[in-house]
Short mmCIF file of C-alpha atoms and ligand atoms in Angstrom, two decimals:
data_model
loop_
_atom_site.label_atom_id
_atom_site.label_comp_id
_atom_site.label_asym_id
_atom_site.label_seq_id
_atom_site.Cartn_x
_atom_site.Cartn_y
_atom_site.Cartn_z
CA UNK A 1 -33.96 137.72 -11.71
CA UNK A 2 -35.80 137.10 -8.46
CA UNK A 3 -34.75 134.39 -6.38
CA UNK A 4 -37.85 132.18 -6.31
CA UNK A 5 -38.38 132.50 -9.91
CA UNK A 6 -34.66 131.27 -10.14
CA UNK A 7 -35.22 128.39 -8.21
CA UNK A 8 -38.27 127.44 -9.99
CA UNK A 9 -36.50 127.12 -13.20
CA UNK A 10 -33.92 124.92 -11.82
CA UNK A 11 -36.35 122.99 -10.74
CA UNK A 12 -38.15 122.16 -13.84
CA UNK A 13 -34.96 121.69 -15.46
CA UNK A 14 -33.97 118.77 -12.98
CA UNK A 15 -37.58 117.81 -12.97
CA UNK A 16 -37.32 114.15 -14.36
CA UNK A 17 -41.23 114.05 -15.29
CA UNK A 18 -40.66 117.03 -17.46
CA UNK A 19 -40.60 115.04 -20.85
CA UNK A 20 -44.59 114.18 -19.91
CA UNK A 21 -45.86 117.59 -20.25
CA UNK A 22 -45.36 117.18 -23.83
CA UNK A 23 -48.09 114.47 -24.01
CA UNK A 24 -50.93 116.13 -22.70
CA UNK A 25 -53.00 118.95 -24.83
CA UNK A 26 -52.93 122.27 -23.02
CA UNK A 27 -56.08 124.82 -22.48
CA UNK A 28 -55.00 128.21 -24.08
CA UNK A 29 -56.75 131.11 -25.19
CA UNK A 30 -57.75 132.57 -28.20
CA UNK A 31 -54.10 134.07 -29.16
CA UNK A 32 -52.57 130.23 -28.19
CA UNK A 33 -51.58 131.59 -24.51
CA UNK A 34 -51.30 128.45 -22.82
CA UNK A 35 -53.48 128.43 -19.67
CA UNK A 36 -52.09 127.90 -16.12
CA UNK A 37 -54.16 124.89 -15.21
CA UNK A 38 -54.02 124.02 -11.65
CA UNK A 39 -57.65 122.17 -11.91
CA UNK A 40 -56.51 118.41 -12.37
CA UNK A 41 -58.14 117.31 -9.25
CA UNK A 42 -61.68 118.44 -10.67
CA UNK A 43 -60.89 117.29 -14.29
CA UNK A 44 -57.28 115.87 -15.55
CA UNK A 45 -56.22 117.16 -18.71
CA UNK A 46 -56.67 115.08 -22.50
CA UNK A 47 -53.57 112.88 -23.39
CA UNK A 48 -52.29 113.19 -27.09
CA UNK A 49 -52.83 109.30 -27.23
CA UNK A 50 -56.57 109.53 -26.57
CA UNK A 51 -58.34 110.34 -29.97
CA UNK A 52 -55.89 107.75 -31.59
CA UNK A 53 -57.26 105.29 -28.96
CA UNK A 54 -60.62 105.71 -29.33
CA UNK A 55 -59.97 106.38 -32.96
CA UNK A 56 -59.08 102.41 -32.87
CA UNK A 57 -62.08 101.27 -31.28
CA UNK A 58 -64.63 103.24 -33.80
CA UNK A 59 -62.39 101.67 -36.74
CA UNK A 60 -62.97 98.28 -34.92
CA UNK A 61 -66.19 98.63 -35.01
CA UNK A 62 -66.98 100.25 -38.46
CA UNK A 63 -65.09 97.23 -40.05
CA UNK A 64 -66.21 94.17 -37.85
CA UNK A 65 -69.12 95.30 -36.27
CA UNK A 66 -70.24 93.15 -33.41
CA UNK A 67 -67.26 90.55 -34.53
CA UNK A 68 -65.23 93.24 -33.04
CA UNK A 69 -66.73 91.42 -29.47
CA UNK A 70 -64.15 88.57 -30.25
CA UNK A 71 -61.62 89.92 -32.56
CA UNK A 72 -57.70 89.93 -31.52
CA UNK A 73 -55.86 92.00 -30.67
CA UNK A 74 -58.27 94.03 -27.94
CA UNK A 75 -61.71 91.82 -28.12
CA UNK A 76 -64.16 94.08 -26.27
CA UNK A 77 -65.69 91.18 -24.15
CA UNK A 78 -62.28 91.23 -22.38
CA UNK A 79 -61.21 94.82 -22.71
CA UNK A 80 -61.50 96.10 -19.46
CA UNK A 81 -58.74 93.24 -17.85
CA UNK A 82 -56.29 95.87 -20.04
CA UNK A 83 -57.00 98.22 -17.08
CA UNK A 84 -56.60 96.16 -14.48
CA UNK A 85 -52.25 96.19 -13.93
CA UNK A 86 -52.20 99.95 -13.84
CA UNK A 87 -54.87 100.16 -11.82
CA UNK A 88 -53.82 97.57 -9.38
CA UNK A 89 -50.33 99.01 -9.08
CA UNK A 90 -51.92 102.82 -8.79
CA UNK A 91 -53.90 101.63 -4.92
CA UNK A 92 -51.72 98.70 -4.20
CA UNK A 93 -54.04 95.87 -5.05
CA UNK A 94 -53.66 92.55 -6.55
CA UNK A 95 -55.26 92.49 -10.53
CA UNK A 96 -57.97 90.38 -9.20
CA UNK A 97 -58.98 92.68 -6.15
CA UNK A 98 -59.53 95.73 -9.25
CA UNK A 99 -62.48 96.59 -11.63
CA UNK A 100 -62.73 99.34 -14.40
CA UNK A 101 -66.56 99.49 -14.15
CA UNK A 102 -69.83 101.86 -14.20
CA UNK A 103 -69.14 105.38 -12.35
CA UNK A 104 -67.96 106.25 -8.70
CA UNK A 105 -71.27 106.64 -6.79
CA UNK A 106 -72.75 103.79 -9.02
CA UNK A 107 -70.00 101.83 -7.29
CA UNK A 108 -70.69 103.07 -4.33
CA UNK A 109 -74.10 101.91 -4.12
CA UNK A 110 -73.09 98.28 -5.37
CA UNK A 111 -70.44 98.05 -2.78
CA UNK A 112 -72.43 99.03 0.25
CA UNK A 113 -75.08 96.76 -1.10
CA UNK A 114 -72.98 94.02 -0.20
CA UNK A 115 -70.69 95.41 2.59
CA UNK A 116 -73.42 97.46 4.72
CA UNK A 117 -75.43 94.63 5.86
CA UNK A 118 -77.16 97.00 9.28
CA UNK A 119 -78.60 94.80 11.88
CA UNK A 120 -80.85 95.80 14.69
CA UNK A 121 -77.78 97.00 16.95
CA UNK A 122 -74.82 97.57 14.39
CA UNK A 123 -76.27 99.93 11.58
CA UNK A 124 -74.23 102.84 11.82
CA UNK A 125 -72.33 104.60 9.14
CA UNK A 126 -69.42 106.87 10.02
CA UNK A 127 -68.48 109.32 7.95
CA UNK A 128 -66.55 112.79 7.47
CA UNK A 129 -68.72 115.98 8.04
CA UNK A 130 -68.36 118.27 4.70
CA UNK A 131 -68.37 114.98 2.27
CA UNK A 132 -68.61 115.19 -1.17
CA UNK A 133 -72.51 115.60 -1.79
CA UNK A 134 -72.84 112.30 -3.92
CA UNK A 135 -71.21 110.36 -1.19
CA UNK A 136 -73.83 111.87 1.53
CA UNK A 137 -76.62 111.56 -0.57
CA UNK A 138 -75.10 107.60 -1.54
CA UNK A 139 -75.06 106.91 2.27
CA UNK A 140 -78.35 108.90 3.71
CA UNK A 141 -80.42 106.89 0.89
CA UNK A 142 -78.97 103.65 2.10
CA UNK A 143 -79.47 103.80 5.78
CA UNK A 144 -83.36 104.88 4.53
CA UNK A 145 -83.28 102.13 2.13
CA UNK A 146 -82.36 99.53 4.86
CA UNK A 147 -85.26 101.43 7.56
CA UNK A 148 -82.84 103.63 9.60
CA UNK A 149 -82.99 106.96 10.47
CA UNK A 150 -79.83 108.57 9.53
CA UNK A 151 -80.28 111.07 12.17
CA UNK A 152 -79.22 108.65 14.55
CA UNK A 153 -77.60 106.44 11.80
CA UNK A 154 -75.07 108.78 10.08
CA UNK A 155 -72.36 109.70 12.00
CA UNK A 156 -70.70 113.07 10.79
CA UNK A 157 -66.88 113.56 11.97
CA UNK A 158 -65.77 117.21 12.47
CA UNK A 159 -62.65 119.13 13.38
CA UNK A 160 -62.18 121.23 16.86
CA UNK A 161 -63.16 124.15 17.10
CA UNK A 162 -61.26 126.40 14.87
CA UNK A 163 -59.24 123.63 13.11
CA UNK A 164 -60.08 122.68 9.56
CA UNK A 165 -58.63 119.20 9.83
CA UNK A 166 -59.46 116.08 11.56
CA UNK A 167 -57.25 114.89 13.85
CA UNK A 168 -56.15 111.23 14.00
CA UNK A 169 -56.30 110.75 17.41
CA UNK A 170 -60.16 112.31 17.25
CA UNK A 171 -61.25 109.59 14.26
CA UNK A 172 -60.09 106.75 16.52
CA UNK A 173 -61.82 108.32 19.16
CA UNK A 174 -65.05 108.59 17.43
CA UNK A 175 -64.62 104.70 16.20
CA UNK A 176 -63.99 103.13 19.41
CA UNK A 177 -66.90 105.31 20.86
CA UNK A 178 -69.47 103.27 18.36
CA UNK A 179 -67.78 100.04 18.47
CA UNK A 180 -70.87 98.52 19.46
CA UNK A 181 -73.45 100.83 16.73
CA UNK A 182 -70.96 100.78 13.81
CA UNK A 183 -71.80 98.70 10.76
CA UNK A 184 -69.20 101.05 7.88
CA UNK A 185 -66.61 103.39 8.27
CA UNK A 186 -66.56 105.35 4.65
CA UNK A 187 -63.90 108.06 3.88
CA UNK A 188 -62.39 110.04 1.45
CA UNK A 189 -58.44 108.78 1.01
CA UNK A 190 -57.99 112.60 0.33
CA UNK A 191 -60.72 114.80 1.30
CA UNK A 192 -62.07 116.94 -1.55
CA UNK A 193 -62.65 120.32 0.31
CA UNK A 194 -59.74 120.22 2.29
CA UNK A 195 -57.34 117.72 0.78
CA UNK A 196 -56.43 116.24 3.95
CA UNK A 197 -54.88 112.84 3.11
CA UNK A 198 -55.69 110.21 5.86
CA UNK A 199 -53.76 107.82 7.27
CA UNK A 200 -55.71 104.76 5.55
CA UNK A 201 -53.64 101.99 7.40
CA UNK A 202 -54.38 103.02 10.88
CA UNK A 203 -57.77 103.64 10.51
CA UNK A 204 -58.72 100.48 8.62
CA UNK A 205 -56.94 98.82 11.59
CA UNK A 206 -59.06 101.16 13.98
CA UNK A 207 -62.15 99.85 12.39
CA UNK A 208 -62.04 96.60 11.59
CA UNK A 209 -61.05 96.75 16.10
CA UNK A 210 -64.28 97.94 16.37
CA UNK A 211 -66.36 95.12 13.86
CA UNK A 212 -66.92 97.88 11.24
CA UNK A 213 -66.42 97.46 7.51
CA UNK A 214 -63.98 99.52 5.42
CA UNK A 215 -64.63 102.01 2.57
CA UNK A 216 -62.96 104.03 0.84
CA UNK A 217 -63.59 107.08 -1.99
CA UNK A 218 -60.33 107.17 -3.97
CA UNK A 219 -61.59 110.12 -6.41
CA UNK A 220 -59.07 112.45 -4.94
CA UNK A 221 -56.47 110.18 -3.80
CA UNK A 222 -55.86 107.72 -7.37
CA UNK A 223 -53.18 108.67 -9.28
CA UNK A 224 -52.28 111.21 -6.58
CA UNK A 225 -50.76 109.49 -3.80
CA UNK A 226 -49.65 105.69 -3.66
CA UNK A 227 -51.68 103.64 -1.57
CA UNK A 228 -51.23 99.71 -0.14
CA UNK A 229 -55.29 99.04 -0.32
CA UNK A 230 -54.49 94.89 0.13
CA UNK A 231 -51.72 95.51 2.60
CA UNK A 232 -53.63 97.44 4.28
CA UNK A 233 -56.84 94.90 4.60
CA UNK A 234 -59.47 97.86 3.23
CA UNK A 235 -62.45 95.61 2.48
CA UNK A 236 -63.67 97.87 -0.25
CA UNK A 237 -62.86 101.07 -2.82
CA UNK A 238 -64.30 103.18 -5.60
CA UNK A 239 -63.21 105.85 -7.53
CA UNK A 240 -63.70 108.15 -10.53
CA UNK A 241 -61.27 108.35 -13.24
CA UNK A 242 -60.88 111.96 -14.91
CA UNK A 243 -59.63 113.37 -11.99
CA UNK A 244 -55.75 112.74 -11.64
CA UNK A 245 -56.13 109.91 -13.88
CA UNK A 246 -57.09 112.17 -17.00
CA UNK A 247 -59.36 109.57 -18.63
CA UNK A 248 -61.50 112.07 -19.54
CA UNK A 249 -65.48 114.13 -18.49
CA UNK A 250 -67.27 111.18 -16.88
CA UNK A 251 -65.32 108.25 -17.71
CA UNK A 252 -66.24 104.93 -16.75
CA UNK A 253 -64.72 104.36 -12.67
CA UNK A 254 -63.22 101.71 -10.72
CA UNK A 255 -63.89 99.47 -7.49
CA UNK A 256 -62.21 97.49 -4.88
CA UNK A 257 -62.82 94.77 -3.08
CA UNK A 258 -60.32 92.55 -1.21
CA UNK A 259 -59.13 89.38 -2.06
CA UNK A 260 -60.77 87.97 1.10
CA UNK A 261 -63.93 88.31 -0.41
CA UNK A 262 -63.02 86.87 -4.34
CA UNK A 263 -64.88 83.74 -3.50
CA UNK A 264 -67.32 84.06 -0.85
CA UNK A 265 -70.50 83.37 -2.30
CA UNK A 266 -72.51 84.59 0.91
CA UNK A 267 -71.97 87.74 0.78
CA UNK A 268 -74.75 89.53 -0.99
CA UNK A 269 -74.54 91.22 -4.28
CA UNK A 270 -76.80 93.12 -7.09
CA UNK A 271 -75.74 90.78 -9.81
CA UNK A 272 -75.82 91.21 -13.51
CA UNK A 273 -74.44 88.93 -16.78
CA UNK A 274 -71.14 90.75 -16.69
CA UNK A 275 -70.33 89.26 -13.49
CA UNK A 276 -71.20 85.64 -13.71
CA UNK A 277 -68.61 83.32 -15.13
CA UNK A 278 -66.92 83.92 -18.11
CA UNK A 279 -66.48 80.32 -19.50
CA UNK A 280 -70.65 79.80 -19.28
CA UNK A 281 -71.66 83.80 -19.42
CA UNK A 282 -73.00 83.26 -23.28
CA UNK A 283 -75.11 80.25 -22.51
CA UNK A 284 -77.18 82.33 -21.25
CA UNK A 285 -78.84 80.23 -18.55
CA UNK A 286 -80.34 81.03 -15.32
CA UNK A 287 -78.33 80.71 -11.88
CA UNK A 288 -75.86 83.33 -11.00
CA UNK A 289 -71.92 82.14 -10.66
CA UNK A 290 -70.05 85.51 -9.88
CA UNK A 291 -66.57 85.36 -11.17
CA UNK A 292 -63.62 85.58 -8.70
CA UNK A 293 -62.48 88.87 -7.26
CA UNK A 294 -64.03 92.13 -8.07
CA UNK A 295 -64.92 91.40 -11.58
CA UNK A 296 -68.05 89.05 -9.71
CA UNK A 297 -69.72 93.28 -9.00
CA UNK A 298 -69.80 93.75 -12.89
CA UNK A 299 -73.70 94.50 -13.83
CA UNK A 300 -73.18 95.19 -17.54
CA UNK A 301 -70.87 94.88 -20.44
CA UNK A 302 -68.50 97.46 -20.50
CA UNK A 303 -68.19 100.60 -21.73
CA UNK A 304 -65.42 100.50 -24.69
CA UNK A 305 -64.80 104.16 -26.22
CA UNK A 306 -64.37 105.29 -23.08
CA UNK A 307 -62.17 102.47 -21.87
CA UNK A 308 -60.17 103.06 -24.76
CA UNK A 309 -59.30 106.96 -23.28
CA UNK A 310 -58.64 105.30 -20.05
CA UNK A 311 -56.59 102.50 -20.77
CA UNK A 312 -54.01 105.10 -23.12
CA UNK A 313 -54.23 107.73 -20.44
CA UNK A 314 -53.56 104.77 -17.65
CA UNK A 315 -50.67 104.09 -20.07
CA UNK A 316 -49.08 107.49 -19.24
CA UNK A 317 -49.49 107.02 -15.80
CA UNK A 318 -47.86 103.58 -15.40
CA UNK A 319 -44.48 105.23 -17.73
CA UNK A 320 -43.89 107.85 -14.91
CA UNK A 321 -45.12 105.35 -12.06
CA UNK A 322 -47.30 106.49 -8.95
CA UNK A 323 -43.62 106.66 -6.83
CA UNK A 324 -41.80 109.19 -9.22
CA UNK A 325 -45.06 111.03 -9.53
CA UNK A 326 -45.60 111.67 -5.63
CA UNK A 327 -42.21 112.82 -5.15
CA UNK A 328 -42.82 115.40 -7.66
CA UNK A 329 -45.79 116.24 -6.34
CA UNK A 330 -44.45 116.93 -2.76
CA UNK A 331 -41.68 119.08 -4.08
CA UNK A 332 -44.53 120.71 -6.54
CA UNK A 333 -46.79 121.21 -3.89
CA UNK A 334 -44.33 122.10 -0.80
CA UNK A 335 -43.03 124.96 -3.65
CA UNK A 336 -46.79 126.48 -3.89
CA UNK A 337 -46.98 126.79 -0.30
CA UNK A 338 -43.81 128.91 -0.35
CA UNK A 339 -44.91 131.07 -2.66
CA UNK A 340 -47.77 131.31 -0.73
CA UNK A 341 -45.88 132.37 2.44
CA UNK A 342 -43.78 134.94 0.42
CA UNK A 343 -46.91 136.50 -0.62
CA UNK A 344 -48.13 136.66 2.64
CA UNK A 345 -46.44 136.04 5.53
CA UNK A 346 -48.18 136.69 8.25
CA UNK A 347 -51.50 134.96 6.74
CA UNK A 348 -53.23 138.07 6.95
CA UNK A 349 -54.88 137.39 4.03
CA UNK A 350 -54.88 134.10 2.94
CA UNK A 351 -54.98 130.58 4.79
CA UNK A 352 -54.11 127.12 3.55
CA UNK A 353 -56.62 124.93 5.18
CA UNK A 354 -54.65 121.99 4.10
CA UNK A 355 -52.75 120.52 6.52
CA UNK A 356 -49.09 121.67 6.10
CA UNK A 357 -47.48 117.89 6.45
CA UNK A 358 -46.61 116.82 3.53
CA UNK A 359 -47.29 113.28 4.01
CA UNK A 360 -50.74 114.56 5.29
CA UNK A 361 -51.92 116.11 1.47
CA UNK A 362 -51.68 115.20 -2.24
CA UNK A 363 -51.30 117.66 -4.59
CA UNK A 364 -54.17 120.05 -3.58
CA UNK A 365 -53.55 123.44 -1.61
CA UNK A 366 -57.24 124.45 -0.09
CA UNK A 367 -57.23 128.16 -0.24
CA UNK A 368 -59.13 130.43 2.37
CA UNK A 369 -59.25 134.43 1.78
CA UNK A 370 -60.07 136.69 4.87
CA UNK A 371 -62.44 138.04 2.55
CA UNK A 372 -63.66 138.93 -1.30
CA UNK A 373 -62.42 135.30 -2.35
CA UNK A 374 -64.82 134.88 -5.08
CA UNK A 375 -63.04 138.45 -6.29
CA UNK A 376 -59.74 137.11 -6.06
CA UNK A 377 -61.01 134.00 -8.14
CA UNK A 378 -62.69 135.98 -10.94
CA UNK A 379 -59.52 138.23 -11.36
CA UNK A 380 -57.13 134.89 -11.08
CA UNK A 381 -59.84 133.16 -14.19
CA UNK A 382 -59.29 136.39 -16.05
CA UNK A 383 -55.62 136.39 -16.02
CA UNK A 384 -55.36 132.85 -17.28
CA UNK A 385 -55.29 130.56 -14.62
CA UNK A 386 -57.52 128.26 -14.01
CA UNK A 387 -58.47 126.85 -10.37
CA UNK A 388 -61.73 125.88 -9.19
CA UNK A 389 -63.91 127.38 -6.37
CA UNK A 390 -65.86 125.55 -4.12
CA UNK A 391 -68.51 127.31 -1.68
CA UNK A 392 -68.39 128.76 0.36
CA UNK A 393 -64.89 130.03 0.69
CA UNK A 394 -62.18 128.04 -0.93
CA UNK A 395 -59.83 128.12 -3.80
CA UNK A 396 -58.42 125.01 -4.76
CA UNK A 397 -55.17 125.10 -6.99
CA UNK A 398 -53.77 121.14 -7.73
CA UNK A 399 -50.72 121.34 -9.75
CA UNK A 400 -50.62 117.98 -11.22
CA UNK A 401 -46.87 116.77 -11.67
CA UNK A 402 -47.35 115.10 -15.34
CA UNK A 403 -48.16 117.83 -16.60
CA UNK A 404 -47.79 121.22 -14.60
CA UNK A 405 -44.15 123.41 -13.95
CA UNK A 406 -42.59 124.48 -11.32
CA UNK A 407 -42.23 128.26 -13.53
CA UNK A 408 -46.43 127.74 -13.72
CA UNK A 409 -46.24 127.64 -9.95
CA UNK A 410 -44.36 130.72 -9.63
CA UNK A 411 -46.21 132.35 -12.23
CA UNK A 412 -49.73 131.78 -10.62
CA UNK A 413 -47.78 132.89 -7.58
CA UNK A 414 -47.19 136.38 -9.03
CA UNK A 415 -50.10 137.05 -10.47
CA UNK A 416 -52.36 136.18 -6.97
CA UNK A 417 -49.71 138.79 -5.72
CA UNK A 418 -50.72 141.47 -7.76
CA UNK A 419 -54.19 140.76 -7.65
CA UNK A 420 -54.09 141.27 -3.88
CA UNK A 421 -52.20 144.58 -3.52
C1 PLP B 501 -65.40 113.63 -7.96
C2 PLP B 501 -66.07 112.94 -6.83
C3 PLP B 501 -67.24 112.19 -7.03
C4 PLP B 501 -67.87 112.08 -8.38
O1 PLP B 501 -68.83 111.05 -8.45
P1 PLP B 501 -69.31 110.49 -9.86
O2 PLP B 501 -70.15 109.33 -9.48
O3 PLP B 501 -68.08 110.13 -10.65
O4 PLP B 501 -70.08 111.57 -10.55
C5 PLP B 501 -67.78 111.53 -5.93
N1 PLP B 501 -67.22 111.64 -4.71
C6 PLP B 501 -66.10 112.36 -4.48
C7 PLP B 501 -65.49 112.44 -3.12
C8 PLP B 501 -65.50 113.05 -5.54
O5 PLP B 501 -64.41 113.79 -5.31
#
């Protein structure tokens, strides 16, 4: 037996996540060949426990109807504080600081609504060039909103010249240059293109230097790679949930906001029901009384069936804990890339855009081919394996550690290496 393949199977069997595989349903094909999935950054895979959790809710509701509102054990007017410990403990934040609410770009919206607040000379927005198209379009259709131009408005961070990254020393840079313009710094905690994690800490520090606000997209970074958001004094976060949190297509998202802000009644928010008070919410009266922390950004009642798939799959998350997860994930990960380099060597061929420190990536490898990448993908999709491709030139292949081997790893390996010779 080869050496890497060797290694790869001792691995898995010292892997001390590999009991979780077991609890997730795997894609296979039509003779029950399990899939290679390497696409849980772009949608996590269903938990066994799901159905039977949102199994629950429907029998909740066929037998008590709306009593089911107020009915022990999981009343749905409260069911959404069941998500709040995992969540907190996934980004670092008190329970109060997190919300299991609406979607990520919804959130979006609702946060800048209250934390880009432009003024005649501080109106700028600075984000990274290549974003996510919802978080572009989220951020051009605000500075409009508010009567900028985001020509001058939106400021678009890029690499050097023929790097792929962005350097740290070049974002605080860029900051300090617009510490006079700068109303909102808003990044990805792992860039979805190029999975570049970024060093939150710093640049929250950076930016609150220059009198900007703090944002954060978690989509790629939850679940992936611990965070300290209230450590770290990050005014505000959002995220999605069916990425590495495998809640499942579209499920309901999450937002941030610091515990500096729980109380402050000046700030300015959209407000609906969900958010005012709980002990006079159902007395339905006029005059808006947010509740404390981030539950005070809650528009509507929630969304329960789809809680119910988040809070079970949250449940798997919290057993293996964000800590034992990452160090999988590094080994994981750093094992890819040398399969990678035994494939090719010399790069000739292919080149991981990600940086190459660890503690600068999640799970995701960002693959480049010199050329006929969309090829390569088609012939990788028809052996089995699934990764995703995003124009105009990259692979991306995420092995998620709950539920992806070391021997998948090697496998995919092998099978890219026959597919280029
Ligand atoms: C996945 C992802 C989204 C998705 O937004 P939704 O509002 O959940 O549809 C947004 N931004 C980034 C950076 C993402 O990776």
């Amino acid at each position: 037996m080869e050496e890497i393949h060797k290694q790869a199977l001792t691995h898995d069997q010292n892997d001390p996540l590999r009991e979780f595989r077991d609890r997730f349903h795997i894609p296979h094909d039509h003779q029950g060949n399990e899939k290679i999935y390497f696409c849980g950054n772009s949608l996590g895979l269903q938990p066994k426990t799901v159905s039977g959790a949102i199994d629950n809710e429907l029998e909740a509701w066929r037998t008590l109807g709306v009593d089911g509102h107020f009915t022990e054990p999981n009343p749905w007017w409260t069911y959404h504080k069941r998500l709040k410990k995992p969540l907190a403990h996934l980004i670092g934040a008190q329970e109060d600081e997190v919300v299991a609410m609406n979607n990520l770009t919804t959130n979006l919206h609702l946060l800048m609504a209250s934390f880009y607040r432009p003024t005649a000379h501080r109106y700028r927005i600075m984000i990274e060039g290549g974003a996510f198209p919802s978080d572009h379009y989220a951020v051009e259709s605000q500075i409009r909103w508010h009567g900028f131009n985001p020509q001058d408005a939106l400021i678009e961070l890029r690499p050097r010249p023929e790097e792929e990254t962005l350097r740290m020393e070049d974002i605080i840079d860029a900051i300090e240059q617009q510490q006079d313009s700068l109303a909102l710094l808003l990044l990805p905690g792992i860039q979805y293109y190029t999975g570049q994690f970024f060093n939150l800490k710093t640049i929250t520090e950076v930016a609150h230097g220059a009198g900007a606000k703090v944002g954060y997209d978690l989509a790629h970074a939850i679940g992936n790679v611990p965070m300290q958001l209230h450590d770290w004094n990050v005014d505000f976060a959002v995220w999605c949930s069916y990425k590495y949190l495998n809640s499942g297509p579209g499920n309901t998202g999450g937002a941030f906001v610091h515990e500096r802000y729980a109380n402050d009644l000046e700030i300015p928010r959209l407000a609906g029901w969900w958010g005012h008070q709980e002990e006079d919410r159902f007395q339905m009266k006029p005059g808006f009384k947010p509740m404390y922390g981030a539950d005070g950004w809650q528009l509507s009642n929630a969304n329960i069936l789809p809680l119910a798939a988040q809070r079970a799959s949250l449940q798997i998350v919290a057993e293996a804990g964000i800590n034992q997860i990452r160090e999988k994930s590094l080994q994981l990960t750093g094992f890819l890339e040398e399969c990678i380099q035994s494939i090719d060597p010399e790069q000739k061929y292919i080149t991981v855009i990600t940086p190459r420190n660890p503690a600068e990536r999640g799970a995701q490898l960002s693959l480049v081919f010199t050329d006929r990448g969309k090829e390569v993908f088609e012939k990788l999709t028809q052996s089995g394996i699934i990764v995703d491709w995003r124009e105009p030139s990259v692979i991306r292949v995420a092995p998620a550690p709950l539920y992806n081997t070391f021997t998948e790893v090697y496998r995919f390996s092998e099978i890219l290496r026959e597919t280029l010779s």
